[in-house]
CSV table of C-alpha atoms and ligand atoms in Angstrom, one decimal:
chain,number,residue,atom,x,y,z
A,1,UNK,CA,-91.5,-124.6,-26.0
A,2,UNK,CA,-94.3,-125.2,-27.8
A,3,UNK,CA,-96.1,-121.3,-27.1
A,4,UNK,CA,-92.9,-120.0,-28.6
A,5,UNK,CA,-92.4,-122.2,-31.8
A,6,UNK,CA,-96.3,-122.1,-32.5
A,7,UNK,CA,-96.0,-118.4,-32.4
A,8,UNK,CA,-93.0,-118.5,-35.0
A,9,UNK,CA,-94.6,-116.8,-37.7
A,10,UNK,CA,-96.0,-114.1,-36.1
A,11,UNK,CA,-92.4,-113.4,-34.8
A,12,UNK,CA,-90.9,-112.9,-37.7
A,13,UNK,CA,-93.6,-111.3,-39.1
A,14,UNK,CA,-93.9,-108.7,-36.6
A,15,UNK,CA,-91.3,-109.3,-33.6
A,16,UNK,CA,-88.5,-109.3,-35.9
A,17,UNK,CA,-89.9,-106.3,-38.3
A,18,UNK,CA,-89.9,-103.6,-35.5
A,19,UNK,CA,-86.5,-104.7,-34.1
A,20,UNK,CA,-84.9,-104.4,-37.5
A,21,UNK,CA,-87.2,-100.8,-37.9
A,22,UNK,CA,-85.5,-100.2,-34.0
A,23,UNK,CA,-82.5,-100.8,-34.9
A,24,UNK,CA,-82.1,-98.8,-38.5
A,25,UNK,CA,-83.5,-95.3,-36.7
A,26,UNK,CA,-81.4,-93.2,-33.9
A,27,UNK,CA,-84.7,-91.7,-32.8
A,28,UNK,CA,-88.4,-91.6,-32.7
A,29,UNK,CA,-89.9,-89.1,-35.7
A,30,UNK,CA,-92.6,-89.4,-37.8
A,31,UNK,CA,-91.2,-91.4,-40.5
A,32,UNK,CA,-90.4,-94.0,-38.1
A,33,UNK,CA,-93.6,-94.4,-36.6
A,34,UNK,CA,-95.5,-94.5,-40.0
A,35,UNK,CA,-93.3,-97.3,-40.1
A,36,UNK,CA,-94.2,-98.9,-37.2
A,37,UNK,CA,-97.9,-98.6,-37.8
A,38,UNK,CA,-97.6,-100.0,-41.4
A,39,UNK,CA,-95.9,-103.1,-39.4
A,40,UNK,CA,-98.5,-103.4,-36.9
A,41,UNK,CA,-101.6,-102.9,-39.4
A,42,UNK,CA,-99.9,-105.9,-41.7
A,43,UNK,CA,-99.7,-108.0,-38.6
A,44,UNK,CA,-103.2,-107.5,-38.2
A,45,UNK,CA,-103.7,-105.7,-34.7
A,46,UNK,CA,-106.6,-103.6,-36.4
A,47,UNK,CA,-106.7,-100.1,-37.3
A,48,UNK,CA,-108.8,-99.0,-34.3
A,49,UNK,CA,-106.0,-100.8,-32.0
A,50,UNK,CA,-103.1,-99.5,-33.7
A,51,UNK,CA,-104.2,-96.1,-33.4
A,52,UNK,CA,-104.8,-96.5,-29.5
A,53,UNK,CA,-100.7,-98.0,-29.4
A,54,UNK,CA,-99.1,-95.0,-31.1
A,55,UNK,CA,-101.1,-92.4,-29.2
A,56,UNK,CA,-99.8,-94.5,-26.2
A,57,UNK,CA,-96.3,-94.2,-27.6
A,58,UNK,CA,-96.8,-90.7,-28.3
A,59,UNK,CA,-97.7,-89.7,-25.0
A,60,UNK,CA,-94.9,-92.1,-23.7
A,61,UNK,CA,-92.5,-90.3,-25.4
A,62,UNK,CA,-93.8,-87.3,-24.0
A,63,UNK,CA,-93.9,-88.4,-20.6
A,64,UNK,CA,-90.1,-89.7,-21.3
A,65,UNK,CA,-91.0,-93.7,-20.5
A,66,UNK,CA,-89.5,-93.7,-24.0
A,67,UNK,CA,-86.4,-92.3,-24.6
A,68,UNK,CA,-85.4,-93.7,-27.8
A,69,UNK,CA,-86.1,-96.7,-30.4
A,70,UNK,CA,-84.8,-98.9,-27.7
A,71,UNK,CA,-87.4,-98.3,-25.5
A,72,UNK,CA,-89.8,-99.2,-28.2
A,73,UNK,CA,-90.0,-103.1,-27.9
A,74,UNK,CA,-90.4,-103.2,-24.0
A,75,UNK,CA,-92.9,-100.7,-24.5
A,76,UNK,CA,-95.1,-102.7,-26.6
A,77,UNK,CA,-94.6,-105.9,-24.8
A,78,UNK,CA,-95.8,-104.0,-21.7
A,79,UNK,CA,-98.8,-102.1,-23.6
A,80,UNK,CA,-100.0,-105.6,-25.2
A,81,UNK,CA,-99.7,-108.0,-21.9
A,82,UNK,CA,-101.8,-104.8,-20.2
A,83,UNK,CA,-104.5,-105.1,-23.5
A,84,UNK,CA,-104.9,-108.7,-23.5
A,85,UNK,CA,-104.9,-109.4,-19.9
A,86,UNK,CA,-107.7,-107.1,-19.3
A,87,UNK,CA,-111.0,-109.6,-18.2
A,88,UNK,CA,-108.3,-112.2,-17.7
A,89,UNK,CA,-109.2,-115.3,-15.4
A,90,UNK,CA,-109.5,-119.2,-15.4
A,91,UNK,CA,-112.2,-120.5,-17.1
A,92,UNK,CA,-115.5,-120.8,-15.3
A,93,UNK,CA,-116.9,-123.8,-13.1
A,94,UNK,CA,-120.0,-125.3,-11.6
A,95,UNK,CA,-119.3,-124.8,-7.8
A,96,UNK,CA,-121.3,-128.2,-8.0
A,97,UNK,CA,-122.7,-130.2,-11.0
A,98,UNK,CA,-121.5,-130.3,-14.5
A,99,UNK,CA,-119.7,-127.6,-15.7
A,100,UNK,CA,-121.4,-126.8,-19.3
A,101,UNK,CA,-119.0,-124.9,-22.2
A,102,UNK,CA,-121.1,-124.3,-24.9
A,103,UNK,CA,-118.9,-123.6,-28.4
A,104,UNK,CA,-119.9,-121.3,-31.4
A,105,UNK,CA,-118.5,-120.4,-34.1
A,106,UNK,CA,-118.1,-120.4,-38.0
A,107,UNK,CA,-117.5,-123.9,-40.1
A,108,UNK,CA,-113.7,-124.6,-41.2
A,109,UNK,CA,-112.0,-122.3,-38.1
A,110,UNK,CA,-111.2,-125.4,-35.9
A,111,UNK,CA,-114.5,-125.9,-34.0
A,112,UNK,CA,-114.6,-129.5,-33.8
A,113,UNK,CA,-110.8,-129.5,-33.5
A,114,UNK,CA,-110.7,-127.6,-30.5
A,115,UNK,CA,-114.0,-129.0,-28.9
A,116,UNK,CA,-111.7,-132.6,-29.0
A,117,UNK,CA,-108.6,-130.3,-27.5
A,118,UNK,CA,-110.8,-129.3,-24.7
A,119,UNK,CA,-112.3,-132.5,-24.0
A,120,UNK,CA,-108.6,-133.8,-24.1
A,121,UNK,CA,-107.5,-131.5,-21.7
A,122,UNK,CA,-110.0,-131.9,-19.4
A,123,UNK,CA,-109.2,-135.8,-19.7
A,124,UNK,CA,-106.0,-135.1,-18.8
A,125,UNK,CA,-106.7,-133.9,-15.2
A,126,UNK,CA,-108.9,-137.4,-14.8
A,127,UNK,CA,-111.8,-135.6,-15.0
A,128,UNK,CA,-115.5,-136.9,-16.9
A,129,UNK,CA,-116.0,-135.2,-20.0
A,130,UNK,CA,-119.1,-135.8,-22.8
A,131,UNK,CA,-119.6,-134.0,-25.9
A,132,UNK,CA,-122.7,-133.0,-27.6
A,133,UNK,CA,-122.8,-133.1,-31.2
A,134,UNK,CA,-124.7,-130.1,-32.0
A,135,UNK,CA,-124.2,-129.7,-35.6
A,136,UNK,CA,-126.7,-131.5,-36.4
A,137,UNK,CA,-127.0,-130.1,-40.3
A,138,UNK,CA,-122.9,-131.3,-41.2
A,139,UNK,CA,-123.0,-135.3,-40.2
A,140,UNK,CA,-119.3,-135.2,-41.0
A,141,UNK,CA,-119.0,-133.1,-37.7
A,142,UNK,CA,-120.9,-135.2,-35.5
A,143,UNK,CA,-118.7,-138.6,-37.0
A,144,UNK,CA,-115.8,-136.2,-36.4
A,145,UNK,CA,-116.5,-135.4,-33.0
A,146,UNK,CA,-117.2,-139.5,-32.1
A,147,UNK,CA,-114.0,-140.6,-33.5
A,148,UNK,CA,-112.5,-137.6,-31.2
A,149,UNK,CA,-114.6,-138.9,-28.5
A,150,UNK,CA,-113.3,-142.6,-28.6
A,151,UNK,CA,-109.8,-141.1,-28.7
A,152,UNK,CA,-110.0,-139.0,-25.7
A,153,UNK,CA,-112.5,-141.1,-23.9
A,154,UNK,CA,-115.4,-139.3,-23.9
A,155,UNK,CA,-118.8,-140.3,-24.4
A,156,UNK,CA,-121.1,-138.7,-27.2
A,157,UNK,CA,-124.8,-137.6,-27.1
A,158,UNK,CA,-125.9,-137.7,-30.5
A,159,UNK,CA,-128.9,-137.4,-32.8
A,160,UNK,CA,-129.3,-138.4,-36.4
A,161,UNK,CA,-128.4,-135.7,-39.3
A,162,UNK,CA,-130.5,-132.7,-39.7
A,163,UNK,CA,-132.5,-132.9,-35.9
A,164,UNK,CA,-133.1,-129.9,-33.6
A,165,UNK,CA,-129.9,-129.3,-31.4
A,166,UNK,CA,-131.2,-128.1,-29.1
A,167,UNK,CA,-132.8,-131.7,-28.2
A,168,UNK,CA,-129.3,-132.6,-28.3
A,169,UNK,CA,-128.3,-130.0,-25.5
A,170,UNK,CA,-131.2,-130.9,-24.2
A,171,UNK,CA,-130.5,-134.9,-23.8
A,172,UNK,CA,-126.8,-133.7,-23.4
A,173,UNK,CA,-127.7,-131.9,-20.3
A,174,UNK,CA,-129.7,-134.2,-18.9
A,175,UNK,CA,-127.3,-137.1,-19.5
A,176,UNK,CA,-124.5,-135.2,-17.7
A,177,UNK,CA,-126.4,-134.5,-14.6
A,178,UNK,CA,-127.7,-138.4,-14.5
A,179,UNK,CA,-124.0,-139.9,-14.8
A,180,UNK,CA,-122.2,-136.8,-13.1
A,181,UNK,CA,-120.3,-135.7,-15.9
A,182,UNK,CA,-117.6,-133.3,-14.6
A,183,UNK,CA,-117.6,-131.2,-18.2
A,184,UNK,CA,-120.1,-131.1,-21.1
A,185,UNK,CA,-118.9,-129.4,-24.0
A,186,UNK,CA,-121.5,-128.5,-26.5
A,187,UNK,CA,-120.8,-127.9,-30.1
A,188,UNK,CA,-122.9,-126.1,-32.7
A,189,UNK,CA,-123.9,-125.4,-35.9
A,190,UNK,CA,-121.7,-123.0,-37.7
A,191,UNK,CA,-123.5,-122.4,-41.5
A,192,UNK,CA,-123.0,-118.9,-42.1
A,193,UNK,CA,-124.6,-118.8,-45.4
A,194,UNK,CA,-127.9,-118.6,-43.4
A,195,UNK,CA,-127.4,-116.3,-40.7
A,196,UNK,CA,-130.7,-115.4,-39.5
A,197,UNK,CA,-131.5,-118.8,-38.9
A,198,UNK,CA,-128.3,-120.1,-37.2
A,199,UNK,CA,-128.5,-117.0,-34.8
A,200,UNK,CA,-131.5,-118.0,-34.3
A,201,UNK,CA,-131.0,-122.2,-33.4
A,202,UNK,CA,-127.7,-120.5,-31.1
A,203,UNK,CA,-130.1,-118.5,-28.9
A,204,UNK,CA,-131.9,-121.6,-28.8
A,205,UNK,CA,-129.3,-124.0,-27.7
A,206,UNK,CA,-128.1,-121.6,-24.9
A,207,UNK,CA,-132.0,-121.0,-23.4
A,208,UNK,CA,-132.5,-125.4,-23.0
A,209,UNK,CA,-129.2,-125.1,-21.4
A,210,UNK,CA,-130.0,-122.4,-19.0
A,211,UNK,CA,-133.5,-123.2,-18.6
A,212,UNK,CA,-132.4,-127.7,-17.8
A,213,UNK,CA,-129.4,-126.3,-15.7
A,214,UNK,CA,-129.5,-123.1,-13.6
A,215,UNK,CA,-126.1,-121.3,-13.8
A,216,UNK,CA,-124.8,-123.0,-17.1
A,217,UNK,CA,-123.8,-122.6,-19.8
A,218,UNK,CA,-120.5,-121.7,-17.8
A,219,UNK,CA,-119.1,-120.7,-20.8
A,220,UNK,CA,-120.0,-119.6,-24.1
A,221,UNK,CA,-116.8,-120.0,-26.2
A,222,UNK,CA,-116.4,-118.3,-29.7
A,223,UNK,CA,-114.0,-120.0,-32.1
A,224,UNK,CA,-111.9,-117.7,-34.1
A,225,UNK,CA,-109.4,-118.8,-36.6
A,226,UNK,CA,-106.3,-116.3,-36.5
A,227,UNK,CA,-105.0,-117.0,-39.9
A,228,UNK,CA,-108.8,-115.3,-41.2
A,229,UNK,CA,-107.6,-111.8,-39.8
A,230,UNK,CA,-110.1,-109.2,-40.2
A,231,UNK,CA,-112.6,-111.5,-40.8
A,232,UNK,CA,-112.2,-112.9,-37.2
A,233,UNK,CA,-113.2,-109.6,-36.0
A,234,UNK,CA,-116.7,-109.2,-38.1
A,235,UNK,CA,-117.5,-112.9,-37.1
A,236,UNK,CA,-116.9,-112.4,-33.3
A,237,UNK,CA,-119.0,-109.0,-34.0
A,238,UNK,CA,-121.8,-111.2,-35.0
A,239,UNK,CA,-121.9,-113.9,-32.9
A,240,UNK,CA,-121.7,-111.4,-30.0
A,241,UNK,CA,-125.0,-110.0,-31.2
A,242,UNK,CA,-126.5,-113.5,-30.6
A,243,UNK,CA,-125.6,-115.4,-27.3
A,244,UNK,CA,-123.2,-113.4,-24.6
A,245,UNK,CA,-119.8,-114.6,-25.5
A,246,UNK,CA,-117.6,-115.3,-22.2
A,247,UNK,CA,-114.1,-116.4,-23.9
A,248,UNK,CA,-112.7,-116.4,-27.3
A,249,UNK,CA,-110.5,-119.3,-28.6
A,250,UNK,CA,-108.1,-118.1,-31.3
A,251,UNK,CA,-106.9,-121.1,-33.5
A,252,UNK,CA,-104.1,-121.5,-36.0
A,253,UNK,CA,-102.0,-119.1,-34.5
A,254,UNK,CA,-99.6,-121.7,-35.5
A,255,UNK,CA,-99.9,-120.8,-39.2
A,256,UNK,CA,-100.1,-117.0,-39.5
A,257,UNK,CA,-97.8,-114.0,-39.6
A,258,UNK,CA,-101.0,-112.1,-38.2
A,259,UNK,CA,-101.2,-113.3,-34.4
A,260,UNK,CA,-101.5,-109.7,-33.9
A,261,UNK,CA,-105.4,-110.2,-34.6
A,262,UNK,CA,-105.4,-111.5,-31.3
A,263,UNK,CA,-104.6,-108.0,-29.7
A,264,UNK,CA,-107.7,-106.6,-32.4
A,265,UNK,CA,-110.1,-109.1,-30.9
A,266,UNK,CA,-109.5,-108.8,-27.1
A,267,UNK,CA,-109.1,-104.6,-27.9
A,268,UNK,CA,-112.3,-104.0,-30.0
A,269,UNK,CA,-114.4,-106.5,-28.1
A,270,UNK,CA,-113.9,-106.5,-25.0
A,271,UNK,CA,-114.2,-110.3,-24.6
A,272,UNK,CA,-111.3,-112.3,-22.9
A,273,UNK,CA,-109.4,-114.8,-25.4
A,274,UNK,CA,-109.5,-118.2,-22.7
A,275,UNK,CA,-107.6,-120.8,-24.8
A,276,UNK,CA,-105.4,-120.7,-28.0
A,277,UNK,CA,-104.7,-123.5,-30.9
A,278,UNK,CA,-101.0,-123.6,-32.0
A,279,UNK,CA,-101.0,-126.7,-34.0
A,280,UNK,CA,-103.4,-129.3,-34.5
A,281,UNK,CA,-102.7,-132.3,-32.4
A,282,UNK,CA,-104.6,-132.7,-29.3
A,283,UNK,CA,-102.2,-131.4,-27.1
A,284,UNK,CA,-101.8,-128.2,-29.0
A,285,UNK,CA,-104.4,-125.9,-27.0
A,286,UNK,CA,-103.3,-123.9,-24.4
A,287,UNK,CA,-104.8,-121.7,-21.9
A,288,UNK,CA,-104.3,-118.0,-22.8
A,289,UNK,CA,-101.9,-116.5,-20.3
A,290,UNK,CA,-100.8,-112.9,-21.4
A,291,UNK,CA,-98.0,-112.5,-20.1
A,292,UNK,CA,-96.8,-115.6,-21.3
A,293,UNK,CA,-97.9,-115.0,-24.7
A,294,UNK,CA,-96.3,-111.3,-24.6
A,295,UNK,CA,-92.6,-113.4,-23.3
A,296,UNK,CA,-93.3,-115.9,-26.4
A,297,UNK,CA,-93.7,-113.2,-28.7
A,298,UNK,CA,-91.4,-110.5,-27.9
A,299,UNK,CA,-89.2,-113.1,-26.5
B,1,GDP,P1,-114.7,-126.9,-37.9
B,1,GDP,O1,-115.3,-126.9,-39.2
B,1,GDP,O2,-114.7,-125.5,-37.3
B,1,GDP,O3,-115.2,-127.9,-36.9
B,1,GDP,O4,-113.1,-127.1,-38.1
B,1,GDP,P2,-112.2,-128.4,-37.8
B,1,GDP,O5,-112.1,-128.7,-36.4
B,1,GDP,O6,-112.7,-129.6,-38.7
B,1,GDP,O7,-110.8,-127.9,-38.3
B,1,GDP,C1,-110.5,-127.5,-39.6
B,1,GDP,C2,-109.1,-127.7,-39.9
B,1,GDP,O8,-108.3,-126.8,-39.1
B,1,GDP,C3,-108.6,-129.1,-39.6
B,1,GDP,O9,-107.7,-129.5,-40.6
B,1,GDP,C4,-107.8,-128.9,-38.3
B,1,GDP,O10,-106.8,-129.9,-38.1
B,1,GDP,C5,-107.3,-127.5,-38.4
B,1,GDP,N1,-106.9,-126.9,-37.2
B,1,GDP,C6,-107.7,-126.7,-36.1
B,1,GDP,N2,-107.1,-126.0,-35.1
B,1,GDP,C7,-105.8,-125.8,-35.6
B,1,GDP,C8,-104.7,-125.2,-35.0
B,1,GDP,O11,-104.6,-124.6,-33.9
B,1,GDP,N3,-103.5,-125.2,-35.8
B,1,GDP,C9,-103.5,-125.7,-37.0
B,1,GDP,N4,-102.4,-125.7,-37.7
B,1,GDP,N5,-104.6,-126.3,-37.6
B,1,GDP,C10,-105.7,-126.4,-36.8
């Protein structure tokens, strides 16, 4: 399926790297677990996360759940479904109203990309869906996101180049509750060369949102691009520091060895991955099921 052949190169990265280490040791020592930690720190599960699995191994071992390097893999698959299913649930909804997802995140990781995704999904259940084109300082994202939005029928608010957005969520907002709109998804800005600033407009944004619809946003979605490894982690860091992150969306797990930066994300921060991008059509974003994602990698 698709899960399992987005997730290829992380399976051969990683999957197929500790079965071949499994398979060339009779037991568990030292050497072989330096092994397996070089293996998991170049698949980017983060030095903080890795350190947590082997003292879980270690303490496995001693508690004889693993009896040998063939215990190893169902070990892990076991230890990273528990990690990243931690928080887990569906995404959150109005009980009554428009549903409002609000999306953050840094310029070139697949924001616009997955906002369209989203909007396509939503589509697909025959639901009402409008976009806001909140980056209002990149007009190539805000023609982006109307050519999406003729594509997946859904209507656009938008306002010209270089106005405030939050008069867009604020229009946004408004429009959805006027033509009950089942889903408003809400893109921003995503400049990170002036931080201060862009923290800043995002506290913004979210306060119209909250202040023109009690309850919303539902979501507050942070846009990660796998392939970036460590550099996912600092961003999410960041952004945390600004508006309360509910979900994370990894994308381009479709072209990275490093899927394990998934596990370093959910692990370190504490914040539930909702929805994943394995490829780049519309059709190509999932909803983050752990277990499933532990089967398609390990399986
Ligand atoms: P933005 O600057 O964050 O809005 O990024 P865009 O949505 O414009 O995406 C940047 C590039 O990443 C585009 O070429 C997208 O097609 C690509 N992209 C987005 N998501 C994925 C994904 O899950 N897999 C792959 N392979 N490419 C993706």
């Amino acid at each position: 399926d698709r899960l399992k052949e987005g997730l290829t190169k992380t399976r051969k990265g990683f999957t197929e790297k500790v079965e071949q280490l499994v398979s060339g040791y009779a037991t568990i020592d030292d050497e072989f677990l330096d092994d397996l930690e070089a293996i998991l720190l170049a698949a980017d599960v983060g030095v903080k996360t890795v350190a947590a699995l082997l003292a879980d191994i270690k303490s496995g071992i001693k508690a004889k759940q693993i009896n040998g390097p063939d215990d190893l893999v169902p070990f892990l698959k076991t230890r990273i479904a528990a990690i990243l299913a931690e928080g887990e649930g569906a995404p959150r909804e109005a009980e009554t109203g428009p549903t409002v997802i609000m999306v953050v995140g840094v310029n070139g990781v697949g924001k616009t990309t997955t906002i369209a995704k989203l909007g396509h999904y939503y589509r697909e259940q025959g639901r009402r869906v409008l976009l806001a084109a909140g980056d209002t300082f990149r007009a190539a994202a805000s023609e982006q996101l109307e050519i999406w939005g003729s594509r997946i029928g859904a209507e656009v608010i938008r306002h010209k180049e270089g106005s405030d957005p939050a008069a867009v969520a604020f229009d946004a907002v408004q429009a959805a509750k006027a033509r009950s709109t089942d889903l408003l998804i809400v893109d921003t800005a995503g400049r990170l060369h002036t931080k201060s600033n862009l923290m800043e407009e995002l506290k913004k944004v979210h306060r119209v949102i909250a202040r023109e619809l009690p309850g919303a946003p539902h979501e507050v979605l942070l846009v990660l691009d796998a392939t970036t490894g460590q550099n996912a982690l600092s961003q999410a860091r960041l952004f945390k520091e600004a508006v309360e992150i509910s979900g994370l969306v990894l994308t381009k797990l479709d072209g990275t060895a490093k899927g394990g930066v998934i596990v370093a994300v959910k692990s370190e921060l504490g914040v539930p991955v909702k929805w994943i991008g394995v490829g780049e059509k519309m059709e190509d974003l999932r909803p983050f099921v752990a277990s499933d994602f532990a089967a398609a990698l390990f399986g």
